[in-house]
Coordinates of C-alpha atoms in Angstrom, one line a residue:
X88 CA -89.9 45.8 -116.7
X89 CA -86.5 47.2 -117.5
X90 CA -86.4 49.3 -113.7
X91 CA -87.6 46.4 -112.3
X92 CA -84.7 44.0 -113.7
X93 CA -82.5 47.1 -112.8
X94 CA -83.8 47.0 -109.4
X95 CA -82.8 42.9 -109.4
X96 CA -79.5 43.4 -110.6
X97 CA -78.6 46.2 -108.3
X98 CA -79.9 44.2 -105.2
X99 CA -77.8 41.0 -106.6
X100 CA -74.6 43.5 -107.0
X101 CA -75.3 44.8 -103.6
X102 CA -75.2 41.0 -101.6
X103 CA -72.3 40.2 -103.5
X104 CA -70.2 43.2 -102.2
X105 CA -71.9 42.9 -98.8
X106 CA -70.9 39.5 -98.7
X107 CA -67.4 40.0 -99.7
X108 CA -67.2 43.0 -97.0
X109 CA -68.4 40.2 -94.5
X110 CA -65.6 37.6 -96.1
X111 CA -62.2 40.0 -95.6
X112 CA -63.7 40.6 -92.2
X113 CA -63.9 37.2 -90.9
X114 CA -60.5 36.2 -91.6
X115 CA -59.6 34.5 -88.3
X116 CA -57.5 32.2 -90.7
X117 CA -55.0 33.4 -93.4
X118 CA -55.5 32.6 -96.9
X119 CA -53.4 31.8 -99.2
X120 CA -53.0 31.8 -103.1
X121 CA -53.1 28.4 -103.8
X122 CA -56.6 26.0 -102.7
X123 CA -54.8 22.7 -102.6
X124 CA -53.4 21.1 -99.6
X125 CA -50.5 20.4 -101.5
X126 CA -48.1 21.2 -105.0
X127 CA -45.5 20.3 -106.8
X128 CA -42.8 21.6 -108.3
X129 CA -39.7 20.9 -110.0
X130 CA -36.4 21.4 -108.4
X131 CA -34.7 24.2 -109.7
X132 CA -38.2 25.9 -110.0
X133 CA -39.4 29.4 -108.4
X134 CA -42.1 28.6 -105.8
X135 CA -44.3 31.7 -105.5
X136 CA -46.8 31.7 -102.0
X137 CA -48.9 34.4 -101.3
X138 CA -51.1 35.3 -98.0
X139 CA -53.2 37.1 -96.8
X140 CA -55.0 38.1 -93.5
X141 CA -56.7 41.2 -91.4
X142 CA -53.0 41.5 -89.5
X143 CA -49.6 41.4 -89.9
X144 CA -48.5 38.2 -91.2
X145 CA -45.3 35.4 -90.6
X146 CA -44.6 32.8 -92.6
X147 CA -42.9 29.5 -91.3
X148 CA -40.6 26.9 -93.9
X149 CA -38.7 23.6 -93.9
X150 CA -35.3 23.9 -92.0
X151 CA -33.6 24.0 -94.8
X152 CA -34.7 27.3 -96.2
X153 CA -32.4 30.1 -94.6
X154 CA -33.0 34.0 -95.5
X155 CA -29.6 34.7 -95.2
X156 CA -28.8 32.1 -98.2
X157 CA -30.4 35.0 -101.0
X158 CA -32.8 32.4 -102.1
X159 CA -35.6 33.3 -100.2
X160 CA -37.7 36.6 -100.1
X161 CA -40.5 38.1 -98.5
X162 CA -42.2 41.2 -98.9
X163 CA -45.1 42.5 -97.1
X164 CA -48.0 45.3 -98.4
X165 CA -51.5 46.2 -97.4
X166 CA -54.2 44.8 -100.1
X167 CA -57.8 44.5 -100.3
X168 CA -60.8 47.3 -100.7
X169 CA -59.3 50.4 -99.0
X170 CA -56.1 48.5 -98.5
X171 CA -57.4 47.2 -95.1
X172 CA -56.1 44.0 -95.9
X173 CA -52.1 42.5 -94.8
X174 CA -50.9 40.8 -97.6
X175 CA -47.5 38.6 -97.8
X176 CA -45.7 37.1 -100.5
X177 CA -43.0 34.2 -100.3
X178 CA -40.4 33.8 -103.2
X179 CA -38.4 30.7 -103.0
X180 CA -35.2 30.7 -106.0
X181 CA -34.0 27.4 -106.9
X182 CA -35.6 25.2 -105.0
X183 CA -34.1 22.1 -104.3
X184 CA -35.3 18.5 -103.1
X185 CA -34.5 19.3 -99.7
X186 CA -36.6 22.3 -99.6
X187 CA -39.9 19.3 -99.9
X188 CA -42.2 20.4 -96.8
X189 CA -44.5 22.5 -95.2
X190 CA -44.9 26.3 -95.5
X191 CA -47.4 28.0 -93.5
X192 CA -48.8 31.9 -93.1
X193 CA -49.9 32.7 -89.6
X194 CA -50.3 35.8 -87.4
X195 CA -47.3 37.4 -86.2
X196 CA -49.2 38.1 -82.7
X197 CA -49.5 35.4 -80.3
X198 CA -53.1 35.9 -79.8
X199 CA -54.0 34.6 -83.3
X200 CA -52.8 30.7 -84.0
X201 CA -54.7 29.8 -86.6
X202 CA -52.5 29.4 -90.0
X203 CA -53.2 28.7 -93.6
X204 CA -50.7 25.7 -95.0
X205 CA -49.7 24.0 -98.4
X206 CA -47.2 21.1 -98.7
X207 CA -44.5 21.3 -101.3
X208 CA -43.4 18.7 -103.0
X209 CA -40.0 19.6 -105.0
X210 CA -39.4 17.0 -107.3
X211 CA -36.2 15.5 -108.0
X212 CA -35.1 12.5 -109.9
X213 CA -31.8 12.1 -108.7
X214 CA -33.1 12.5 -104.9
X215 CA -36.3 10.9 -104.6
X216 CA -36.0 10.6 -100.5
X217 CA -35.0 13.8 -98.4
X218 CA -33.1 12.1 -96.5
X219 CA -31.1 9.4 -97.8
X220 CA -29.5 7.4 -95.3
X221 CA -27.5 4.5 -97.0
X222 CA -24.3 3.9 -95.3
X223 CA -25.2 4.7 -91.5
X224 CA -28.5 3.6 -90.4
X225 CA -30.5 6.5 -88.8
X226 CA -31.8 5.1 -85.0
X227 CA -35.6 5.2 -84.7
X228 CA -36.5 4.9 -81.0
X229 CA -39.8 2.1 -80.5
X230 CA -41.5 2.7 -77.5
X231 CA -44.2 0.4 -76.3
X232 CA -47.9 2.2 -76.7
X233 CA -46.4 4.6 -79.7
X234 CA -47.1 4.5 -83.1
X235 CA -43.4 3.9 -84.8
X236 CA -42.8 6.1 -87.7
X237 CA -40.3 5.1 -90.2
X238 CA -39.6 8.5 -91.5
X239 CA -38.4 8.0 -95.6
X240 CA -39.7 11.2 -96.8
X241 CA -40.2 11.5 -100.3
X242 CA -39.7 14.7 -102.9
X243 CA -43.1 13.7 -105.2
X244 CA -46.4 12.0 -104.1
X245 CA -46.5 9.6 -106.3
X246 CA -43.3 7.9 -106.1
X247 CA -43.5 4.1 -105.5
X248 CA -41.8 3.0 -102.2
X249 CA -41.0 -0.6 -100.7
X250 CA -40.1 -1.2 -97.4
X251 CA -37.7 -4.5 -96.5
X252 CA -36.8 -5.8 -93.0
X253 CA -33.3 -7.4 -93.2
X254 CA -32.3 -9.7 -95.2
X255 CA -35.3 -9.9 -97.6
X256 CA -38.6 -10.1 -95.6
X257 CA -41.1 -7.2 -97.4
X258 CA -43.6 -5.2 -95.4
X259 CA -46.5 -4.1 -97.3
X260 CA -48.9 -1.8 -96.3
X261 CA -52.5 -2.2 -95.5
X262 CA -53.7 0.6 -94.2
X263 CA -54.2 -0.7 -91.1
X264 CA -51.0 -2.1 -89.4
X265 CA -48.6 -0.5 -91.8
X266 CA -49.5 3.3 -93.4
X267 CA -47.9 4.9 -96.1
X268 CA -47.5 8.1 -96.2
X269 CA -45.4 10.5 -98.9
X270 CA -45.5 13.8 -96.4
X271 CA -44.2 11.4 -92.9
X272 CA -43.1 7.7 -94.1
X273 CA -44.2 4.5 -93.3
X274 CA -46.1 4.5 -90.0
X275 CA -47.0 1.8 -88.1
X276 CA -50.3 2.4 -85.3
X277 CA -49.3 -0.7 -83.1
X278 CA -45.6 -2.2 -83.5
X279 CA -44.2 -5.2 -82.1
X280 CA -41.2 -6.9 -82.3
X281 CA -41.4 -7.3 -85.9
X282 CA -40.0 -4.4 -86.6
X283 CA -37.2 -4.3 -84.3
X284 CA -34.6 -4.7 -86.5
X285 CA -32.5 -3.0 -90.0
X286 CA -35.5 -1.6 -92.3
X287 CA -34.9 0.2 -95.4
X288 CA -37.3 2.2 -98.0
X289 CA -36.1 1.7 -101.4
X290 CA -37.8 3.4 -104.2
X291 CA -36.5 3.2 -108.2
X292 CA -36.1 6.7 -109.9
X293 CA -35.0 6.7 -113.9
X294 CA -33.8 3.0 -113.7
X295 CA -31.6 3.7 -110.6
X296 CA -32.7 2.3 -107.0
X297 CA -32.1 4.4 -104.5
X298 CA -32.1 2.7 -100.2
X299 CA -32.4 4.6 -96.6
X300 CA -31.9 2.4 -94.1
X301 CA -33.3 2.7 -90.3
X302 CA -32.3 1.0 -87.2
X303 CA -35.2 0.5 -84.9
X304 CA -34.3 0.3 -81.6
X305 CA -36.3 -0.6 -78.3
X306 CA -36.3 1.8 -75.9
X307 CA -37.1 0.8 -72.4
X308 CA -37.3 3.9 -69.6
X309 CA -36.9 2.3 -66.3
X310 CA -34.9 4.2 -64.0
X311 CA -33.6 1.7 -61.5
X312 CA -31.0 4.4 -58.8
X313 CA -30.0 8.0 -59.1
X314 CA -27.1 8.3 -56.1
X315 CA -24.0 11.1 -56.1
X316 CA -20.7 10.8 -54.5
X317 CA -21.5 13.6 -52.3
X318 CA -22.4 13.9 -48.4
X319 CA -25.1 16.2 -47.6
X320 CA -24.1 19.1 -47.1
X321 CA -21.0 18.8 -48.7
X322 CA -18.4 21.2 -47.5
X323 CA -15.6 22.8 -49.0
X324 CA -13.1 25.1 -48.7
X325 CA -13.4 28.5 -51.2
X326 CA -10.5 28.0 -53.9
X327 CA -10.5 24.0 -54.1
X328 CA -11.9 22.3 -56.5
X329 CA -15.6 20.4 -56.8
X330 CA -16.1 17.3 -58.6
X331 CA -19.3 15.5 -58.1
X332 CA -20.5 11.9 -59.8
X333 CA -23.9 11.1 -60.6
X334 CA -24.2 7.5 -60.9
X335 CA -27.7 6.2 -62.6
X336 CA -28.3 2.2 -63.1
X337 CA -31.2 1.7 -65.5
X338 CA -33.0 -1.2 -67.3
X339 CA -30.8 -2.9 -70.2
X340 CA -31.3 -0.7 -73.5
X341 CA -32.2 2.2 -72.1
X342 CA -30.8 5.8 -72.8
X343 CA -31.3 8.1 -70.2
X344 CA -30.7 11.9 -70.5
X345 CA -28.6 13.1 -67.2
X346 CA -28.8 17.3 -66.8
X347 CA -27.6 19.2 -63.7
X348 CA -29.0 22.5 -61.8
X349 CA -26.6 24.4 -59.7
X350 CA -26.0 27.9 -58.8
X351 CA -23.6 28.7 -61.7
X352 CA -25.6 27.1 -64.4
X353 CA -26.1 30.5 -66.6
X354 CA -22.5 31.4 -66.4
X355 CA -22.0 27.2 -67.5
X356 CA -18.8 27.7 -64.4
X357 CA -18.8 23.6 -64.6
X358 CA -17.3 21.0 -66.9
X359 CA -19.9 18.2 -67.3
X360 CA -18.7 15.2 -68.6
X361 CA -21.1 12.1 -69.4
X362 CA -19.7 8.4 -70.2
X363 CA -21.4 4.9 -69.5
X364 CA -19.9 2.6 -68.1
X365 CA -17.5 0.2 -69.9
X366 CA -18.6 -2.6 -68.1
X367 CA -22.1 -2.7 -67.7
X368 CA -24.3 -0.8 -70.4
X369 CA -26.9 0.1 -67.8
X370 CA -25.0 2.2 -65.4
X371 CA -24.2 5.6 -66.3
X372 CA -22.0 8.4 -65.1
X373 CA -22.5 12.4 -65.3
X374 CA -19.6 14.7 -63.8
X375 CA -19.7 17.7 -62.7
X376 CA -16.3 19.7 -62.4
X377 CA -15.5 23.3 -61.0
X378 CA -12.2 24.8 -60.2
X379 CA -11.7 27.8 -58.1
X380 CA -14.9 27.7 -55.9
X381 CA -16.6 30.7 -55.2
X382 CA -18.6 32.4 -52.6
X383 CA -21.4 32.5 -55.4
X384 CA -20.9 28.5 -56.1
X385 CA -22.4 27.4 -52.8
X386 CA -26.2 26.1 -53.1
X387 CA -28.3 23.2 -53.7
X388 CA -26.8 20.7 -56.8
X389 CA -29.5 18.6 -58.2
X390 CA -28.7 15.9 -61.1
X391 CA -31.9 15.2 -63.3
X392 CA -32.4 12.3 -65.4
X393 CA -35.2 11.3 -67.7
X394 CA -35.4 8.5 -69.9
X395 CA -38.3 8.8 -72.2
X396 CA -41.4 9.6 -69.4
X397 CA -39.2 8.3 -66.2
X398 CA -37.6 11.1 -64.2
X399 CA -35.8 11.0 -61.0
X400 CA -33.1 13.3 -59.3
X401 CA -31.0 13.7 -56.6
X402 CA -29.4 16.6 -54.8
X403 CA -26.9 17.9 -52.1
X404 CA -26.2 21.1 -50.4
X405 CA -22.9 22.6 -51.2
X406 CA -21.2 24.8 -48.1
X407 CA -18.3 26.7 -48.8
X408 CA -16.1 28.0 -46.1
X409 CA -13.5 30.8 -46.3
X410 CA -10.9 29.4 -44.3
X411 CA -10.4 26.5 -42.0
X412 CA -11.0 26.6 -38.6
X413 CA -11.3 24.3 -35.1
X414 CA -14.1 25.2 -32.5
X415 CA -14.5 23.3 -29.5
X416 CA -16.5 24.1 -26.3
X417 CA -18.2 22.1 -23.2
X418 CA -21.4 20.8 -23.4
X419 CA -22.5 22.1 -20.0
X420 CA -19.6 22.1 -17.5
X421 CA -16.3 21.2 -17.3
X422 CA -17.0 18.1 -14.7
X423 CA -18.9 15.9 -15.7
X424 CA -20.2 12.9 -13.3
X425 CA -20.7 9.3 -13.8
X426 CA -21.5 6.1 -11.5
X427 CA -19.3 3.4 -11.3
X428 CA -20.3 0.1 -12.3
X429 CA -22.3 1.6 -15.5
X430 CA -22.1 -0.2 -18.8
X431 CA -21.0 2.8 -20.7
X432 CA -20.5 6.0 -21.0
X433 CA -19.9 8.7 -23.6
X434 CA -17.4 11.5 -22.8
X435 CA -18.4 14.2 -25.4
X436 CA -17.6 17.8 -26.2
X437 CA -19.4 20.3 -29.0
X438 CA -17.3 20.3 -31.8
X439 CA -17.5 22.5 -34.9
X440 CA -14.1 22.3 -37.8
X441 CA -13.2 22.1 -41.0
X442 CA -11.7 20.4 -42.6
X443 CA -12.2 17.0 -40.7
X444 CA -9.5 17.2 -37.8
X445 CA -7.5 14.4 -36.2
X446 CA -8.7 13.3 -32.7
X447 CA -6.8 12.2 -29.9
X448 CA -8.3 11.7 -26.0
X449 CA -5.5 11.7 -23.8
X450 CA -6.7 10.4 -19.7
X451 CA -3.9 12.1 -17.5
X452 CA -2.0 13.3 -20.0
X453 CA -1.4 9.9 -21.6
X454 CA -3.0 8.2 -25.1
X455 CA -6.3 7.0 -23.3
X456 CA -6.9 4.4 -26.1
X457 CA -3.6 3.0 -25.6
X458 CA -3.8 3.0 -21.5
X459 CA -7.1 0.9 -21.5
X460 CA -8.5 -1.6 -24.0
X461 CA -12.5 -0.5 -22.5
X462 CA -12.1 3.4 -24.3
X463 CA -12.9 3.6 -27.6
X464 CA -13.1 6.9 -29.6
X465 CA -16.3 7.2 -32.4
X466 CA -15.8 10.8 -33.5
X467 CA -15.6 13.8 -30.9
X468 CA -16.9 11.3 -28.4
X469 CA -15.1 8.9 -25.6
X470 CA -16.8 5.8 -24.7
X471 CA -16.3 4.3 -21.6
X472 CA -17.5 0.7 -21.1
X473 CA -17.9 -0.9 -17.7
X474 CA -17.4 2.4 -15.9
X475 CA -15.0 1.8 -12.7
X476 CA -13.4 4.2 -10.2
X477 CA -9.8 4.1 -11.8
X478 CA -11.5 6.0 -15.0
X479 CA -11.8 9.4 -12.2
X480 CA -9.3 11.5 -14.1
X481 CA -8.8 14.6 -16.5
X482 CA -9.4 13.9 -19.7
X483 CA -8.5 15.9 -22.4
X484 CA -9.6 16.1 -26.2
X485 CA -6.8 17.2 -28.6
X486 CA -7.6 18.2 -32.7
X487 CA -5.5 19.0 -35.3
X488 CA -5.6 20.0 -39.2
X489 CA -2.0 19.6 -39.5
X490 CA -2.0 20.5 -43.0
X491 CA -3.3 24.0 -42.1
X492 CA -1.0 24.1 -38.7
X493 CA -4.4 24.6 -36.8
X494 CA -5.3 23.0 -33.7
X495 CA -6.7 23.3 -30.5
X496 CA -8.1 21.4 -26.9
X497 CA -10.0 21.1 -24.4
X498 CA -9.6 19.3 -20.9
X499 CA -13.0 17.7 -19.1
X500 CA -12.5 16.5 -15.5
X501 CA -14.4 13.5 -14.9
X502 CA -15.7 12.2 -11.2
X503 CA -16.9 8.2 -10.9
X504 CA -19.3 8.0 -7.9
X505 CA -19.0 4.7 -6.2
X506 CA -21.8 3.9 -4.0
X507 CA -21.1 3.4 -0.2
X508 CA -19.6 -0.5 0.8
X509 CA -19.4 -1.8 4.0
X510 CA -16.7 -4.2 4.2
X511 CA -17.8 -6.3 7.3
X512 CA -21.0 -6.7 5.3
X513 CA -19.2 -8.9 2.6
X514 CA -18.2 -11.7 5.4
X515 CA -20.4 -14.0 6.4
X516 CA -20.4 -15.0 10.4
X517 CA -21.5 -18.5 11.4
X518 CA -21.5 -17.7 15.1
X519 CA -21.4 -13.8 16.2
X520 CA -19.8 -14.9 19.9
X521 CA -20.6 -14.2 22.9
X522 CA -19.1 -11.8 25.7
X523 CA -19.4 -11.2 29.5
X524 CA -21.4 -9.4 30.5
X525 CA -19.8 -5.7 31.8
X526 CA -17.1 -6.7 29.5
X527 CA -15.7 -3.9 27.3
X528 CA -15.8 -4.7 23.3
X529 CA -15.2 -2.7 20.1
X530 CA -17.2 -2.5 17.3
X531 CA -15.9 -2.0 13.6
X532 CA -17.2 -1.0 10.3
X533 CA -15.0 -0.6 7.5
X534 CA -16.7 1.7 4.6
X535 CA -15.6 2.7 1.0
X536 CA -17.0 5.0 -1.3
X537 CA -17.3 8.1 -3.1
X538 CA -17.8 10.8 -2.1
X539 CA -16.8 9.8 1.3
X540 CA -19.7 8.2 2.8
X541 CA -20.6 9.6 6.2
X542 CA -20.9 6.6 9.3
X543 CA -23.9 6.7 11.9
X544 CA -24.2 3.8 13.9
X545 CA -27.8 3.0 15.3
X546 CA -28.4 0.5 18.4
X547 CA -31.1 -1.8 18.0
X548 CA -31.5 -3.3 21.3
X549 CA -32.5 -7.7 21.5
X550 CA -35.5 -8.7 23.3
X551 CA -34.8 -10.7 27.2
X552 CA -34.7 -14.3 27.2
X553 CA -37.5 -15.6 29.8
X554 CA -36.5 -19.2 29.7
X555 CA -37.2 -20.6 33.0
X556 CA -34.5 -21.9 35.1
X557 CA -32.2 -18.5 34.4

């Protein structure tokens, strides 16, 4: 009876250590010390975490728990049967209100995400909110399908707080439209313009009561126009200075967030300044500024803007020359040929400068604008209107950058064709005479044209008149 029991005992000893063999090797999650979701201390207090896990182990902490302030410690060692185990323990001196949050142990590698986590709360009774805004409303952002959190953090779970609209008007919470929460605040699932407005949390802490006040504000995310004062390309000369505006008008009340991507961005070459407009708070301005351009500055600017989950951008080339310069060529020949009598006519050479040159056509040597009121200049180009035979000339195209001393020209001869006339054609005979017969008569015809037109007279000869009696 006694082996037997032995034999029970021994078989009962034997799960348990199989089963805690099987527990240290399943630890996809980290586990720490403490079994609660959440503690509390007091401030001034030690708080003492430890973790452990089947690899190395990090731990994560409120913001405001620095290493480098001597406070906090961590020390790793191997645990467990054999020491197969990674073990971790936090040490937190002096804790203070602001310290109130969430401390995690997770795997160091990136393969393992899974974490173990406790909430802190550090109480305090002269700071029963973390973060106590009482002079200066914090802005809380309400967007239209997102629950709006109203984020009065508390140091201890069971501190009583009231939430007011301005003046008086009380929210309470039901747990349905409005949620109170210790670790986040008061969150509300569905707002609406109830609670756009001043809102404060007021809570009462050894007789003394204590007010954070939050602005809500409604933030609206159309983006109406994204435009820059920029050609495309835009050209430059290497050595002068760029200075690009990015203009964006957007729905009343809305913030947008203006960035820029250009070739220097990781050597932050520019100076970008961003103002809204005094004028008009829905049109804003984003300026990008670089002196001294480089060879390495010319590439594709793009200004971004987002405002909440709106985006739109913009962009232009920038080309960067190293010195100024004038080329000017034919486009095929250096006559060109046009009839008379044609509505218009474009007198046009290739043209290639910068900077943007001055342009004067001289016909003959004189202004050509000033010499007839049918040539007008658009560009490089000469138009002609009603094309007539006293616009035959040579015509020649001057340009200048006379800041640089830099010019050059080019003279195109151009030939009007004027289709053959006969003059005798234009008069009109009632009777064409007649003449005796052996008599000896001359025959004129009086042409104009050009080129010259060439004259070949053809004889037609009249049928006989059979009328009897002759």
């Amino acid at each position: 009876m006694i082996c037997y029991i032995l034999i029970i005992c021994c078989g009962l000893a034997g799960n348990v250590l199989s089963k805690g063999s099987r527990s240290s090797s399943r630890l996809n999650t980290p586990v720490l010390s403490v079994t609660s979701k959440q503690i509390v201390i007091q401030a001034s207090q030690t708080l003492q975490l430890q973790c452990k896990g089947k690899a190395q182990l990090a731990w994560t902490s409120p913001d405001s728990v620095h290493p480098d302030q001597g406070r906090l410690s961590i020390k790793e060692y191997r645990c467990g049967f054999q020491d197969q185990l990674h073990c971790s323990s936090l040490t937190l001196r002096g804790a203070s209100a602001q310290d109130t949050g969430a401390y995690a142990c997770k795997y160091s590698t990136k393969k393992r995400k899974r974490q173990a986590a406790v909430y802190v709360y550090i109480r305090d009774a002269l700071k029963p909110f973390l973060e106590l805004h009482s002079s200066i409303p914090e802005v809380v952002y309400l967007t239209e399908g997102r629950k709006l959190i109203i984020p009065c953090r508390v140091t201890a779970p069971d501190i009583p707080v009231t939430l007011k609209k301005f003046p008086e008007e009380r929210l309470i919470p039901d747990g349905k439209k409005i949620i109170w929460n210790s670790k986040h605040g008061f969150i509300i699932p569905d707002p609406t313009y109830q609670f756009i407005g001043l809102l404060s949390c007021e809570a009462t802490s050894n007789g003394v009561l204590y007010s954070t006040k939050y602005l809500t504000h409604r933030q609206v995310n159309t983006i109406f126009d994204v435009y820059l004062n920029a050609t495309n390309p835009l050209k430059m000369l290497r050595g002068e200075t760029l200075a690009i505006n990015c203009t964006v008008t957007a729905e009343w009340n809305a913030r947008v967030q203006i960035t820029w991507d250009y070739p220097g961005k990781g050597n932050s070459s520019a100076l970008i300044t961003n103002r809204i407009d005094q004028s008009s708070s829905n049109i804003f301005h984003s300026i990008l500024v670089i002196k001294q351009l480089k060879d390495t500055d010319r590439g594709v600017y793009s200004c971004n803007v987002q405002s909440g989950p709106s985006t739109r951008d913009t962009n232009t080339t920038l080309v960067i020359y190293d010195k100024p310069f004038i080329s000017v060529k034919y486009r095929h020949r250096p006559t060109v040929e046009v009839t008379a009598g044609q509505d218009s006519f474009k007198l046009s050479l290739k043209v290639k400068a910068f900077p943007s040159p001055e342009v004067v056509w001289l016909k003959d040597g004189m202004i050509a604008a000033e010499k007839c009121a049918r040539y007008k200049i658009d560009g490089y180009t000469l138009i002609i209107r009603d094309v007539s035979e006293e616009d035959a000339g040579s015509y020649t195209l001057k340009l200048g950058i006379q800041q640089h001393n830099l010019y050059r020209n080019l003279t195109v001869s151009l030939v009007v064709n004027v289709k053959p006339q006969i003059g005798e054609k234009a008069v009109s005979y009632q009777d064409p005479g007649t003449y005796l017969v052996g008599s000896k008569q001359a025959l004129i015809c009086t042409s104009h044209g050009f080129p010259p037109p060439r004259i070949q007279w053809l004889w037609h000869p009249c049928a006989r008149n059979n009328t009897k009696g002759l």
